[in-house]
Amino acid sequence: MESLSKSHKRKHLQDGEGPEDRTRTKHQKHNGDRKRDSKSTEVRDSNREDNGSEPGNTSGSPTQTSLRKAASLLKALNEVLNQDGIQDLSTLLGEEAMSKCTQLRNSLLEHKQKFKSSSPDIPTDRSHDDHNVPKSLSASSVTPWTASTIPTSLPPLPAVIDNTLEEAAFRHTNTGAGNYWDLTYERLEWVGDAYLELTATLLISQTFPTFTPGKCSQLRERLVKNSQLCQYSTDYGFDKRAKLGVNFGVGDREKMTKIFGDIFEAYVAAVILSDPENGITKAQNWLKDIFGMTLRKDIEAQERSEVKWQNPMWKLVGDIPQVVQQQHVELNAKDRLQKALGAKGVKLTYREVAPETKDRISKLPLFAVGVFLTGWGEKDKQLGFGTALGKKEAGMKAAEMAMRDKRLMAPLLEKKRLHDEQIELEKKALKDAKDS
């Protein structure tokens, strides 16, 4: 037996293969088999993609892949052919192309039931690649506020039609495992914040066409600041639904204000993401109502204003007309004051007349600006002052105050009138001299 073992060992040694060599050969053979198997799999996958068939499907019957493609094509045709403005598309593509599209859709509809019966688990009304990404929010989908349509009481809360999203909108990371993949309000509020900003921007820009970007930003800040969003949250009872963990944030008012503001933003995102078809419209209409209640006085003041002007920015969509109709725009208070008193050697200046403070409601910086006149026998005479959240607006209020003060303005306007008459007489005398 011992001689047989030695003989066997000598045989391998004569062949130049020791124990390590045998092990290496075994692994090389195994790896070679794996490479061949992987290559075979790639070939099969490639053939399957090229043929549009599943493995082993040699009967030519509809596969899951082909069924999904047919369902996606049918859905796309339905969305295009059922939308408004189909006449414009017909004009662009031509009657023949539209007719072929309609025929193809009808043909797919005839096979719809056959596809469904062949593979009941394949959806025929939506693509398998659909995500809950909502339709985009466009400027044309938002209309300006009107005071008559602003509700007088809190509008109904739009529903979140997905339980997971609704629960996540009120859940803090403290109540979970703390993993980055946990769905909490912190993820949702980042999305909701963007929709809030965009909705507020579109509404304000269309409702207040004569406001400067700075003034529009101030209005938007009033709507989306933490304290206001926190107020919306408590109005709807979100503070009672929040799941924050035991004794979380107790006594920290500023922190809780931020949290409840974030939860409101998260709920907006949950409404939108849970309903890809109508979520944006529902959230937009809801936000328009509650935002309108917050800016009611500003909207009513805008409607009382004599300035009626449609900003052409919202009309220049698609083909730009050759001529944009000029609309009469009333001069602002600064321009009116300058026109009333301005002349050569006469100067109006605007500067701060008091230290900067904070508005007691919005907590934003509050500026006090005065308007001063040098000319008409006066030197650096203050005509009026105004306070506002911006220096430019405060200056406007100062000019308005000066224009309203008839006792102050009367002697100055008289001097301006006499000055203008003298200028006209001098021009007339010069013209007569040239003519003679």
Tab-separated table of C-alpha atoms in Angstrom:
chain	number	residue	atom	x	y	z
A	1	MET	CA	0.000	0.000	0.000
A	2	GLU	CA	2.879	2.299	0.895
A	3	SER	CA	4.596	1.502	-2.410
A	4	LEU	CA	1.378	2.290	-4.287
A	5	SER	CA	1.115	5.693	-2.590
A	6	LYS	CA	4.754	6.467	-3.394
A	7	SER	CA	4.185	5.424	-6.986
A	8	HIS	CA	1.174	7.717	-7.281
A	9	LYS	CA	3.125	10.617	-5.798
A	10	ARG	CA	6.050	10.007	-8.168
A	11	LYS	CA	3.674	10.050	-11.116
A	12	HIS	CA	2.483	13.606	-10.340
A	13	LEU	CA	6.007	14.768	-9.591
A	14	GLN	CA	7.216	13.357	-12.892
A	15	ASP	CA	4.513	15.298	-14.648
A	16	GLY	CA	5.874	18.492	-12.996
A	17	GLU	CA	2.759	19.081	-10.870
A	18	GLY	CA	2.963	19.323	-7.099
A	19	PRO	CA	0.104	19.843	-4.595
A	20	GLU	CA	0.087	23.632	-5.130
A	21	ASP	CA	0.032	23.145	-8.879
A	22	ARG	CA	-2.940	20.845	-8.639
A	23	THR	CA	-4.823	23.397	-6.515
A	24	ARG	CA	-3.982	26.195	-8.964
A	25	THR	CA	-5.135	24.097	-11.901
A	26	LYS	CA	-8.414	23.366	-10.150
A	27	HIS	CA	-9.122	27.076	-9.560
A	28	GLN	CA	-8.159	27.988	-13.097
A	29	LYS	CA	-10.569	25.403	-14.421
A	30	HIS	CA	-13.330	26.688	-12.113
A	31	ASN	CA	-12.728	30.297	-13.160
A	32	GLY	CA	-12.722	29.294	-16.795
A	33	ASP	CA	-16.095	27.615	-16.336
A	34	ARG	CA	-17.448	30.762	-14.643
A	35	LYS	CA	-16.235	32.975	-17.488
A	36	ARG	CA	-17.845	30.689	-20.045
A	37	ASP	CA	-21.092	30.666	-18.052
A	38	SER	CA	-21.025	34.481	-17.750
A	39	LYS	CA	-20.350	34.861	-21.443
A	40	SER	CA	-23.189	32.508	-22.264
A	41	THR	CA	-25.512	34.503	-20.012
A	42	GLU	CA	-24.528	37.752	-21.742
A	43	VAL	CA	-25.233	36.198	-25.123
A	44	ARG	CA	-28.624	34.961	-23.946
A	45	ASP	CA	-29.486	38.388	-22.490
A	46	SER	CA	-28.397	40.086	-25.684
A	47	ASN	CA	-30.491	37.746	-27.790
A	48	ARG	CA	-33.449	38.291	-25.488
A	49	GLU	CA	-33.169	42.080	-25.834
A	50	ASP	CA	-32.782	41.859	-29.601
A	51	ASN	CA	-35.722	39.534	-30.026
A	52	GLY	CA	-37.927	41.170	-27.376
A	53	SER	CA	-38.661	37.740	-25.870
A	54	GLU	CA	-38.177	36.009	-22.567
A	55	PRO	CA	-35.869	32.972	-22.120
A	56	GLY	CA	-37.396	29.811	-23.445
A	57	ASN	CA	-40.178	31.630	-25.253
A	58	THR	CA	-40.187	29.973	-28.687
A	59	SER	CA	-43.912	30.024	-29.283
A	60	GLY	CA	-44.065	33.665	-30.451
A	61	SER	CA	-46.695	34.498	-27.806
A	62	PRO	CA	-46.702	38.011	-26.206
A	63	THR	CA	-44.053	38.391	-23.523
A	64	GLN	CA	-44.118	40.608	-20.456
A	65	THR	CA	-41.649	42.974	-22.106
A	66	SER	CA	-43.712	43.350	-25.261
A	67	LEU	CA	-46.911	43.736	-23.250
A	68	ARG	CA	-45.387	46.534	-21.219
A	69	LYS	CA	-44.192	48.273	-24.363
A	70	ALA	CA	-47.648	47.993	-25.905
A	71	ALA	CA	-49.237	49.383	-22.733
A	72	SER	CA	-46.781	52.301	-22.671
A	73	LEU	CA	-47.475	53.109	-26.313
A	74	LEU	CA	-51.237	52.984	-25.754
A	75	LYS	CA	-50.961	55.253	-22.716
A	76	ALA	CA	-48.879	57.801	-24.619
A	77	LEU	CA	-51.340	57.880	-27.520
A	78	ASN	CA	-54.275	58.277	-25.137
A	79	GLU	CA	-52.631	61.200	-23.362
A	80	VAL	CA	-51.853	63.018	-26.616
A	81	LEU	CA	-55.096	62.351	-28.477
A	82	ASN	CA	-57.354	63.121	-25.501
A	83	GLN	CA	-55.811	66.470	-24.600
A	84	ASP	CA	-57.122	69.931	-25.408
A	85	GLY	CA	-55.438	71.695	-28.294
A	86	ILE	CA	-55.441	68.600	-30.472
A	87	GLN	CA	-56.391	70.810	-33.409
A	88	ASP	CA	-53.055	72.623	-33.146
A	89	LEU	CA	-51.238	69.286	-33.193
A	90	SER	CA	-53.248	68.235	-36.240
A	91	THR	CA	-52.237	71.416	-38.029
A	92	LEU	CA	-48.588	70.759	-37.196
A	93	LEU	CA	-48.439	67.073	-38.193
A	94	GLY	CA	-51.097	66.988	-40.879
A	95	GLU	CA	-54.365	65.084	-41.171
A	96	GLU	CA	-52.749	61.935	-42.550
A	97	ALA	CA	-50.298	61.554	-39.664
A	98	MET	CA	-53.035	62.193	-37.095
A	99	SER	CA	-55.252	59.635	-38.796
A	100	LYS	CA	-52.495	57.005	-38.580
A	101	CYS	CA	-51.978	57.785	-34.878
A	102	THR	CA	-55.684	57.324	-34.243
A	103	GLN	CA	-55.736	54.036	-36.175
A	104	LEU	CA	-52.776	52.753	-34.176
A	105	ARG	CA	-54.462	53.626	-30.905
A	106	ASN	CA	-57.684	51.893	-31.975
A	107	SER	CA	-55.705	48.824	-32.979
A	108	LEU	CA	-53.997	48.708	-29.586
A	109	LEU	CA	-57.350	49.098	-27.854
A	110	GLU	CA	-58.646	46.037	-29.746
A	111	HIS	CA	-55.733	43.965	-28.420
A	112	LYS	CA	-55.918	45.352	-24.897
A	113	GLN	CA	-58.150	42.620	-23.514
A	114	LYS	CA	-56.106	39.909	-25.241
A	115	PHE	CA	-52.922	41.229	-23.632
A	116	LYS	CA	-54.642	41.370	-20.268
A	117	SER	CA	-55.933	37.806	-20.508
A	118	SER	CA	-52.549	36.508	-21.683
A	119	SER	CA	-50.777	38.041	-18.712
A	120	PRO	CA	-53.117	39.460	-16.046
A	121	ASP	CA	-50.243	40.810	-13.942
A	122	ILE	CA	-49.154	43.238	-16.651
A	123	PRO	CA	-50.847	46.652	-16.344
A	124	THR	CA	-52.379	47.881	-19.575
A	125	ASP	CA	-53.231	51.399	-18.468
A	126	ARG	CA	-49.826	52.618	-17.225
A	127	SER	CA	-46.149	51.953	-17.806
A	128	HIS	CA	-44.226	49.773	-15.384
A	129	ASP	CA	-41.632	52.544	-15.187
A	130	ASP	CA	-44.052	55.159	-13.819
A	131	HIS	CA	-42.884	56.964	-10.685
A	132	ASN	CA	-44.853	59.267	-8.427
A	133	VAL	CA	-43.269	62.325	-10.042
A	134	PRO	CA	-46.038	64.918	-10.477
A	135	LYS	CA	-46.713	67.056	-13.490
A	136	SER	CA	-44.772	70.304	-13.554
A	137	LEU	CA	-46.178	73.537	-12.146
A	138	SER	CA	-46.323	76.117	-14.938
A	139	ALA	CA	-47.019	79.845	-14.886
A	140	SER	CA	-50.156	79.369	-16.972
A	141	SER	CA	-51.656	77.059	-14.338
A	142	VAL	CA	-51.568	79.802	-11.682
A	143	THR	CA	-54.024	82.703	-11.877
A	144	PRO	CA	-53.860	85.977	-9.908
A	145	TRP	CA	-55.681	86.497	-6.628
A	146	THR	CA	-58.983	88.334	-6.570
A	147	ALA	CA	-60.291	89.638	-3.255
A	148	SER	CA	-63.789	88.270	-3.876
A	149	THR	CA	-62.550	84.659	-4.107
A	150	ILE	CA	-60.384	84.639	-0.964
A	151	PRO	CA	-62.074	82.436	1.676
A	152	THR	CA	-63.076	83.923	5.011
A	153	SER	CA	-62.367	80.716	6.944
A	154	LEU	CA	-59.683	78.071	6.779
A	155	PRO	CA	-60.112	75.988	3.586
A	156	PRO	CA	-60.361	72.173	3.840
A	157	LEU	CA	-57.103	70.280	4.140
A	158	PRO	CA	-56.280	68.368	0.910
A	159	ALA	CA	-55.870	64.652	1.501
A	160	VAL	CA	-52.655	62.669	1.099
A	161	ILE	CA	-53.741	59.549	-0.758
A	162	ASP	CA	-50.724	57.476	0.283
A	163	ASN	CA	-50.562	56.354	3.907
A	164	THR	CA	-46.780	55.998	3.943
A	165	LEU	CA	-46.235	59.561	2.730
A	166	GLU	CA	-48.843	60.947	5.110
A	167	GLU	CA	-47.257	59.240	8.094
A	168	ALA	CA	-43.757	60.330	7.044
A	169	ALA	CA	-44.847	63.979	6.835
A	170	PHE	CA	-45.257	64.013	10.636
A	171	ARG	CA	-42.389	61.726	11.678
A	172	HIS	CA	-39.056	62.996	13.013
A	173	THR	CA	-35.845	61.001	12.608
A	174	ASN	CA	-35.745	60.556	16.398
A	175	THR	CA	-38.660	58.137	16.204
A	176	GLY	CA	-36.903	55.793	13.753
A	177	ALA	CA	-33.595	54.023	13.460
A	178	GLY	CA	-31.859	57.180	12.281
A	179	ASN	CA	-30.886	55.644	8.936
A	180	TYR	CA	-30.580	57.919	5.929
A	181	TRP	CA	-33.112	55.825	4.040
A	182	ASP	CA	-35.826	56.327	6.673
A	183	LEU	CA	-38.656	58.401	5.218
A	184	THR	CA	-39.285	61.388	7.502
A	185	TYR	CA	-40.598	64.910	7.215
A	186	GLU	CA	-37.044	66.233	6.756
A	187	ARG	CA	-36.796	64.650	3.319
A	188	LEU	CA	-40.278	65.753	2.312
A	189	GLU	CA	-39.993	69.348	3.546
A	190	TRP	CA	-37.027	69.937	1.226
A	191	VAL	CA	-39.287	69.124	-1.726
A	192	GLY	CA	-42.289	70.975	-0.319
A	193	ASP	CA	-40.205	74.109	0.266
A	194	ALA	CA	-39.521	74.397	-3.471
A	195	TYR	CA	-43.219	74.093	-4.387
A	196	LEU	CA	-44.190	76.666	-1.745
A	197	GLU	CA	-41.636	79.171	-3.038
A	198	LEU	CA	-42.664	78.658	-6.670
A	199	THR	CA	-46.397	78.894	-5.991
A	200	ALA	CA	-45.992	82.060	-3.912
A	201	THR	CA	-43.708	83.602	-6.550
A	202	LEU	CA	-46.133	82.998	-9.421
A	203	LEU	CA	-49.146	84.257	-7.461
A	204	ILE	CA	-47.448	87.446	-6.251
A	205	SER	CA	-45.853	88.250	-9.588
A	206	GLN	CA	-49.170	88.021	-11.427
A	207	THR	CA	-51.287	89.784	-8.794
A	208	PHE	CA	-48.914	92.717	-8.199
A	209	PRO	CA	-47.484	93.553	-11.665
A	210	THR	CA	-46.276	97.041	-10.661
A	211	PHE	CA	-44.354	95.916	-7.577
A	212	THR	CA	-40.576	95.848	-7.697
A	213	PRO	CA	-38.816	92.482	-7.263
A	214	GLY	CA	-37.741	93.634	-3.801
A	215	LYS	CA	-41.325	94.343	-2.726
A	216	CYS	CA	-42.470	91.028	-4.202
A	217	SER	CA	-39.752	89.247	-2.225
A	218	GLN	CA	-41.015	90.879	0.971
A	219	LEU	CA	-44.537	89.606	0.316
A	220	ARG	CA	-43.211	86.120	-0.401
A	221	GLU	CA	-41.164	86.152	2.793
A	222	ARG	CA	-44.330	86.869	4.758
A	223	LEU	CA	-45.865	83.698	3.305
A	224	VAL	CA	-42.985	81.216	3.580
A	225	LYS	CA	-41.174	82.313	6.750
A	226	ASN	CA	-41.030	79.757	9.568
A	227	SER	CA	-43.367	81.628	11.909
A	228	GLN	CA	-46.100	81.827	9.263
A	229	LEU	CA	-45.747	78.189	8.208
A	230	CYS	CA	-45.813	77.190	11.889
A	231	GLN	CA	-49.074	79.121	12.230
A	232	TYR	CA	-50.549	77.217	9.285
A	233	SER	CA	-49.443	73.946	10.938
A	234	THR	CA	-51.120	74.721	14.247
A	235	ASP	CA	-54.255	75.988	12.476
A	236	TYR	CA	-54.624	72.531	10.913
A	237	GLY	CA	-53.614	70.657	14.063
A	238	PHE	CA	-50.311	69.374	12.683
A	239	ASP	CA	-48.656	70.017	16.049
A	240	LYS	CA	-50.912	67.359	17.595
A	241	ARG	CA	-50.134	64.824	14.845
A	242	ALA	CA	-46.356	65.258	14.956
A	243	LYS	CA	-44.263	62.293	16.113
A	244	LEU	CA	-41.085	63.831	17.514
A	245	GLY	CA	-39.978	61.522	20.308
A	246	VAL	CA	-40.229	61.819	24.088
A	247	ASN	CA	-39.613	65.328	25.476
A	248	PHE	CA	-38.163	66.452	22.149
A	249	GLY	CA	-37.724	70.241	21.890
A	250	VAL	CA	-39.545	70.946	25.149
A	251	GLY	CA	-39.060	74.594	26.113
A	252	ASP	CA	-37.280	75.559	22.885
A	253	ARG	CA	-39.879	77.742	21.161
A	254	GLU	CA	-37.679	78.747	18.232
A	255	LYS	CA	-36.784	75.127	17.496
A	256	MET	CA	-40.407	74.000	17.620
A	257	THR	CA	-41.438	76.866	15.315
A	258	LYS	CA	-38.914	75.625	12.753
A	259	ILE	CA	-40.066	72.013	13.129
A	260	PHE	CA	-43.776	72.751	12.671
A	261	GLY	CA	-42.957	74.981	9.705
A	262	ASP	CA	-40.996	72.108	8.170
A	263	ILE	CA	-43.876	69.708	8.807
A	264	PHE	CA	-46.210	72.008	6.888
A	265	GLU	CA	-43.790	71.985	3.934
A	266	ALA	CA	-43.557	68.193	4.207
A	267	TYR	CA	-47.343	67.876	4.054
A	268	VAL	CA	-47.429	69.974	0.866
A	269	ALA	CA	-44.879	67.607	-0.686
A	270	ALA	CA	-46.882	64.561	0.455
A	271	VAL	CA	-50.050	65.916	-1.188
A	272	ILE	CA	-48.198	66.459	-4.467
A	273	LEU	CA	-46.146	63.257	-4.552
A	274	SER	CA	-49.043	61.007	-3.547
A	275	ASP	CA	-51.107	62.098	-6.558
A	276	PRO	CA	-48.995	62.496	-9.723
A	277	GLU	CA	-52.030	63.439	-11.802
A	278	ASN	CA	-53.824	66.021	-9.645
A	279	GLY	CA	-51.554	66.590	-6.641
A	280	ILE	CA	-50.043	69.847	-7.879
A	281	THR	CA	-53.439	71.327	-8.748
A	282	LYS	CA	-54.864	70.398	-5.330
A	283	ALA	CA	-51.877	71.804	-3.452
A	284	GLN	CA	-51.782	74.923	-5.611
A	285	ASN	CA	-55.466	75.771	-5.069
A	286	TRP	CA	-55.155	75.133	-1.345
A	287	LEU	CA	-52.033	77.291	-0.997
A	288	LYS	CA	-53.629	80.040	-3.063
A	289	ASP	CA	-56.513	80.213	-0.581
A	290	ILE	CA	-54.465	80.255	2.626
A	291	PHE	CA	-51.814	82.557	1.154
A	292	GLY	CA	-54.623	84.854	-0.002
A	293	MET	CA	-56.006	85.034	3.534
A	294	THR	CA	-52.567	86.133	4.765
A	295	LEU	CA	-52.189	88.860	2.088
A	296	ARG	CA	-55.861	89.853	1.967
A	297	LYS	CA	-55.248	93.541	2.818
A	298	ASP	CA	-52.494	93.850	0.208
A	299	ILE	CA	-54.677	92.235	-2.464
A	300	GLU	CA	-57.623	94.507	-1.634
A	301	ALA	CA	-55.351	97.567	-1.751
A	302	GLN	CA	-54.056	96.469	-5.155
A	303	GLU	CA	-57.607	96.185	-6.494
A	304	ARG	CA	-58.472	99.654	-5.159
A	305	SER	CA	-55.442	101.104	-6.899
A	306	GLU	CA	-56.090	103.127	-10.020
A	307	VAL	CA	-53.201	101.389	-11.753
A	308	LYS	CA	-54.556	98.668	-14.046
A	309	TRP	CA	-51.667	97.080	-15.876
A	310	GLN	CA	-51.094	93.608	-17.276
A	311	ASN	CA	-47.410	92.733	-17.249
A	312	PRO	CA	-46.578	91.513	-20.790
A	313	MET	CA	-44.173	88.954	-19.295
A	314	TRP	CA	-47.133	86.586	-18.808
A	315	LYS	CA	-48.381	87.069	-22.375
A	316	LEU	CA	-45.169	86.578	-24.335
A	317	VAL	CA	-45.410	82.798	-24.569
A	318	GLY	CA	-44.593	81.136	-27.867
A	319	ASP	CA	-44.656	83.532	-30.802
A	320	ILE	CA	-43.815	87.072	-29.715
A	321	PRO	CA	-46.087	89.620	-31.397
A	322	GLN	CA	-44.445	92.140	-33.669
A	323	VAL	CA	-45.763	95.095	-31.685
A	324	VAL	CA	-46.405	95.068	-27.950
A	325	GLN	CA	-49.219	97.466	-27.143
A	326	GLN	CA	-48.031	100.308	-24.928
A	327	GLN	CA	-50.070	100.626	-21.766
A	328	HIS	CA	-50.388	103.789	-19.729
A	329	VAL	CA	-48.684	103.461	-16.374
A	330	GLU	CA	-49.276	106.019	-13.649
A	331	LEU	CA	-46.137	107.689	-12.307
A	332	ASN	CA	-45.080	106.599	-8.847
A	333	ALA	CA	-44.962	109.051	-5.927
A	334	LYS	CA	-41.269	109.923	-6.351
A	335	ASP	CA	-41.719	110.702	-10.050
A	336	ARG	CA	-44.833	112.801	-9.373
A	337	LEU	CA	-43.011	114.850	-6.732
A	338	GLN	CA	-40.034	115.327	-9.035
A	339	LYS	CA	-42.319	116.442	-11.864
A	340	ALA	CA	-44.179	118.859	-9.549
A	341	LEU	CA	-41.094	120.557	-8.068
A	342	GLY	CA	-38.172	119.648	-10.293
A	343	ALA	CA	-36.244	122.302	-12.205
A	344	LYS	CA	-32.688	123.326	-12.923
A	345	GLY	CA	-30.873	123.893	-9.647
A	346	VAL	CA	-33.637	122.190	-7.618
A	347	LYS	CA	-32.699	118.906	-5.934
A	348	LEU	CA	-34.726	116.257	-4.082
A	349	THR	CA	-32.795	113.767	-1.925
A	350	TYR	CA	-33.895	110.733	0.088
A	351	ARG	CA	-32.045	109.486	3.157
A	352	GLU	CA	-32.675	107.628	6.421
A	353	VAL	CA	-33.972	109.788	9.254
A	354	ALA	CA	-33.990	107.202	12.074
A	355	PRO	CA	-32.060	104.072	13.062
A	356	GLU	CA	-33.180	100.767	11.589
A	357	THR	CA	-35.739	98.880	13.695
A	358	LYS	CA	-37.728	95.623	13.344
A	359	ASP	CA	-41.334	95.223	12.352
A	360	ARG	CA	-43.297	93.939	15.358
A	361	ILE	CA	-45.258	91.429	13.276
A	362	SER	CA	-42.878	90.151	10.579
A	363	LYS	CA	-39.664	90.792	12.587
A	364	LEU	CA	-38.072	92.049	9.349
A	365	PRO	CA	-35.898	95.212	9.194
A	366	LEU	CA	-37.954	98.430	9.178
A	367	PHE	CA	-36.527	101.580	7.578
A	368	ALA	CA	-37.470	105.254	8.034
A	369	VAL	CA	-36.639	107.511	5.059
A	370	GLY	CA	-37.243	111.248	4.587
A	371	VAL	CA	-37.350	113.393	1.437
A	372	PHE	CA	-35.470	116.731	1.472
A	373	LEU	CA	-35.649	119.744	-0.886
A	374	THR	CA	-32.882	122.138	-1.830
A	375	GLY	CA	-34.174	124.969	-4.050
A	376	TRP	CA	-37.026	127.462	-4.339
A	377	GLY	CA	-35.471	129.411	-1.506
A	378	GLU	CA	-35.140	126.342	0.721
A	379	LYS	CA	-32.042	124.409	1.802
A	380	ASP	CA	-32.311	120.755	2.810
A	381	LYS	CA	-35.943	121.210	3.871
A	382	GLN	CA	-37.695	117.976	4.903
A	383	LEU	CA	-40.960	117.543	3.029
A	384	GLY	CA	-42.074	114.165	4.403
A	385	PHE	CA	-41.020	110.770	5.694
A	386	GLY	CA	-42.128	107.142	5.459
A	387	THR	CA	-41.417	103.771	7.093
A	388	ALA	CA	-41.420	100.406	5.316
A	389	LEU	CA	-39.596	97.078	5.100
A	390	GLY	CA	-37.470	98.441	2.268
A	391	LYS	CA	-35.708	101.779	1.775
A	392	LYS	CA	-37.184	102.277	-1.682
A	393	GLU	CA	-40.737	101.756	-0.479
A	394	ALA	CA	-40.102	104.010	2.536
A	395	GLY	CA	-38.951	106.724	0.120
A	396	MET	CA	-42.149	106.286	-1.876
A	397	LYS	CA	-44.198	106.813	1.260
A	398	ALA	CA	-42.185	109.934	2.088
A	399	ALA	CA	-42.959	111.367	-1.360
A	400	GLU	CA	-46.647	110.497	-0.963
A	401	MET	CA	-46.716	112.273	2.399
A	402	ALA	CA	-45.201	115.396	0.839
A	403	MET	CA	-47.704	115.391	-2.046
A	404	ARG	CA	-50.618	115.143	0.397
A	405	ASP	CA	-49.439	118.140	2.457
A	406	LYS	CA	-51.175	120.942	0.521
A	407	ARG	CA	-50.104	123.669	2.961
A	408	LEU	CA	-46.470	122.673	2.472
A	409	MET	CA	-46.668	122.205	-1.270
A	410	ALA	CA	-48.722	125.302	-2.222
A	411	PRO	CA	-45.935	127.950	-1.999
A	412	LEU	CA	-43.424	125.620	-3.624
A	413	LEU	CA	-45.775	124.838	-6.507
A	414	GLU	CA	-46.426	128.538	-6.979
A	415	LYS	CA	-42.689	129.217	-7.274
A	416	LYS	CA	-42.427	126.378	-9.766
A	417	ARG	CA	-45.330	127.826	-11.789
A	418	LEU	CA	-43.777	131.287	-11.966
A	419	HIS	CA	-40.458	129.739	-12.919
A	420	ASP	CA	-42.056	127.741	-15.758
A	421	GLU	CA	-43.889	130.843	-17.031
A	422	GLN	CA	-40.648	132.818	-17.069
A	423	ILE	CA	-38.954	130.046	-19.040
A	424	GLU	CA	-41.806	130.049	-21.569
A	425	LEU	CA	-41.598	133.854	-21.969
A	426	GLU	CA	-37.866	133.646	-22.566
A	427	LYS	CA	-38.343	130.914	-25.177
A	428	LYS	CA	-41.034	132.932	-26.932
A	429	ALA	CA	-38.879	136.090	-26.971
A	430	LEU	CA	-35.958	134.111	-28.392
A	431	LYS	CA	-38.148	132.614	-31.112
A	432	ASP	CA	-39.588	136.035	-32.040
A	433	ALA	CA	-36.079	137.453	-32.272
A	434	LYS	CA	-35.034	134.683	-34.652
A	435	ASP	CA	-38.138	135.102	-36.819
A	436	SER	CA	-37.620	138.878	-37.144
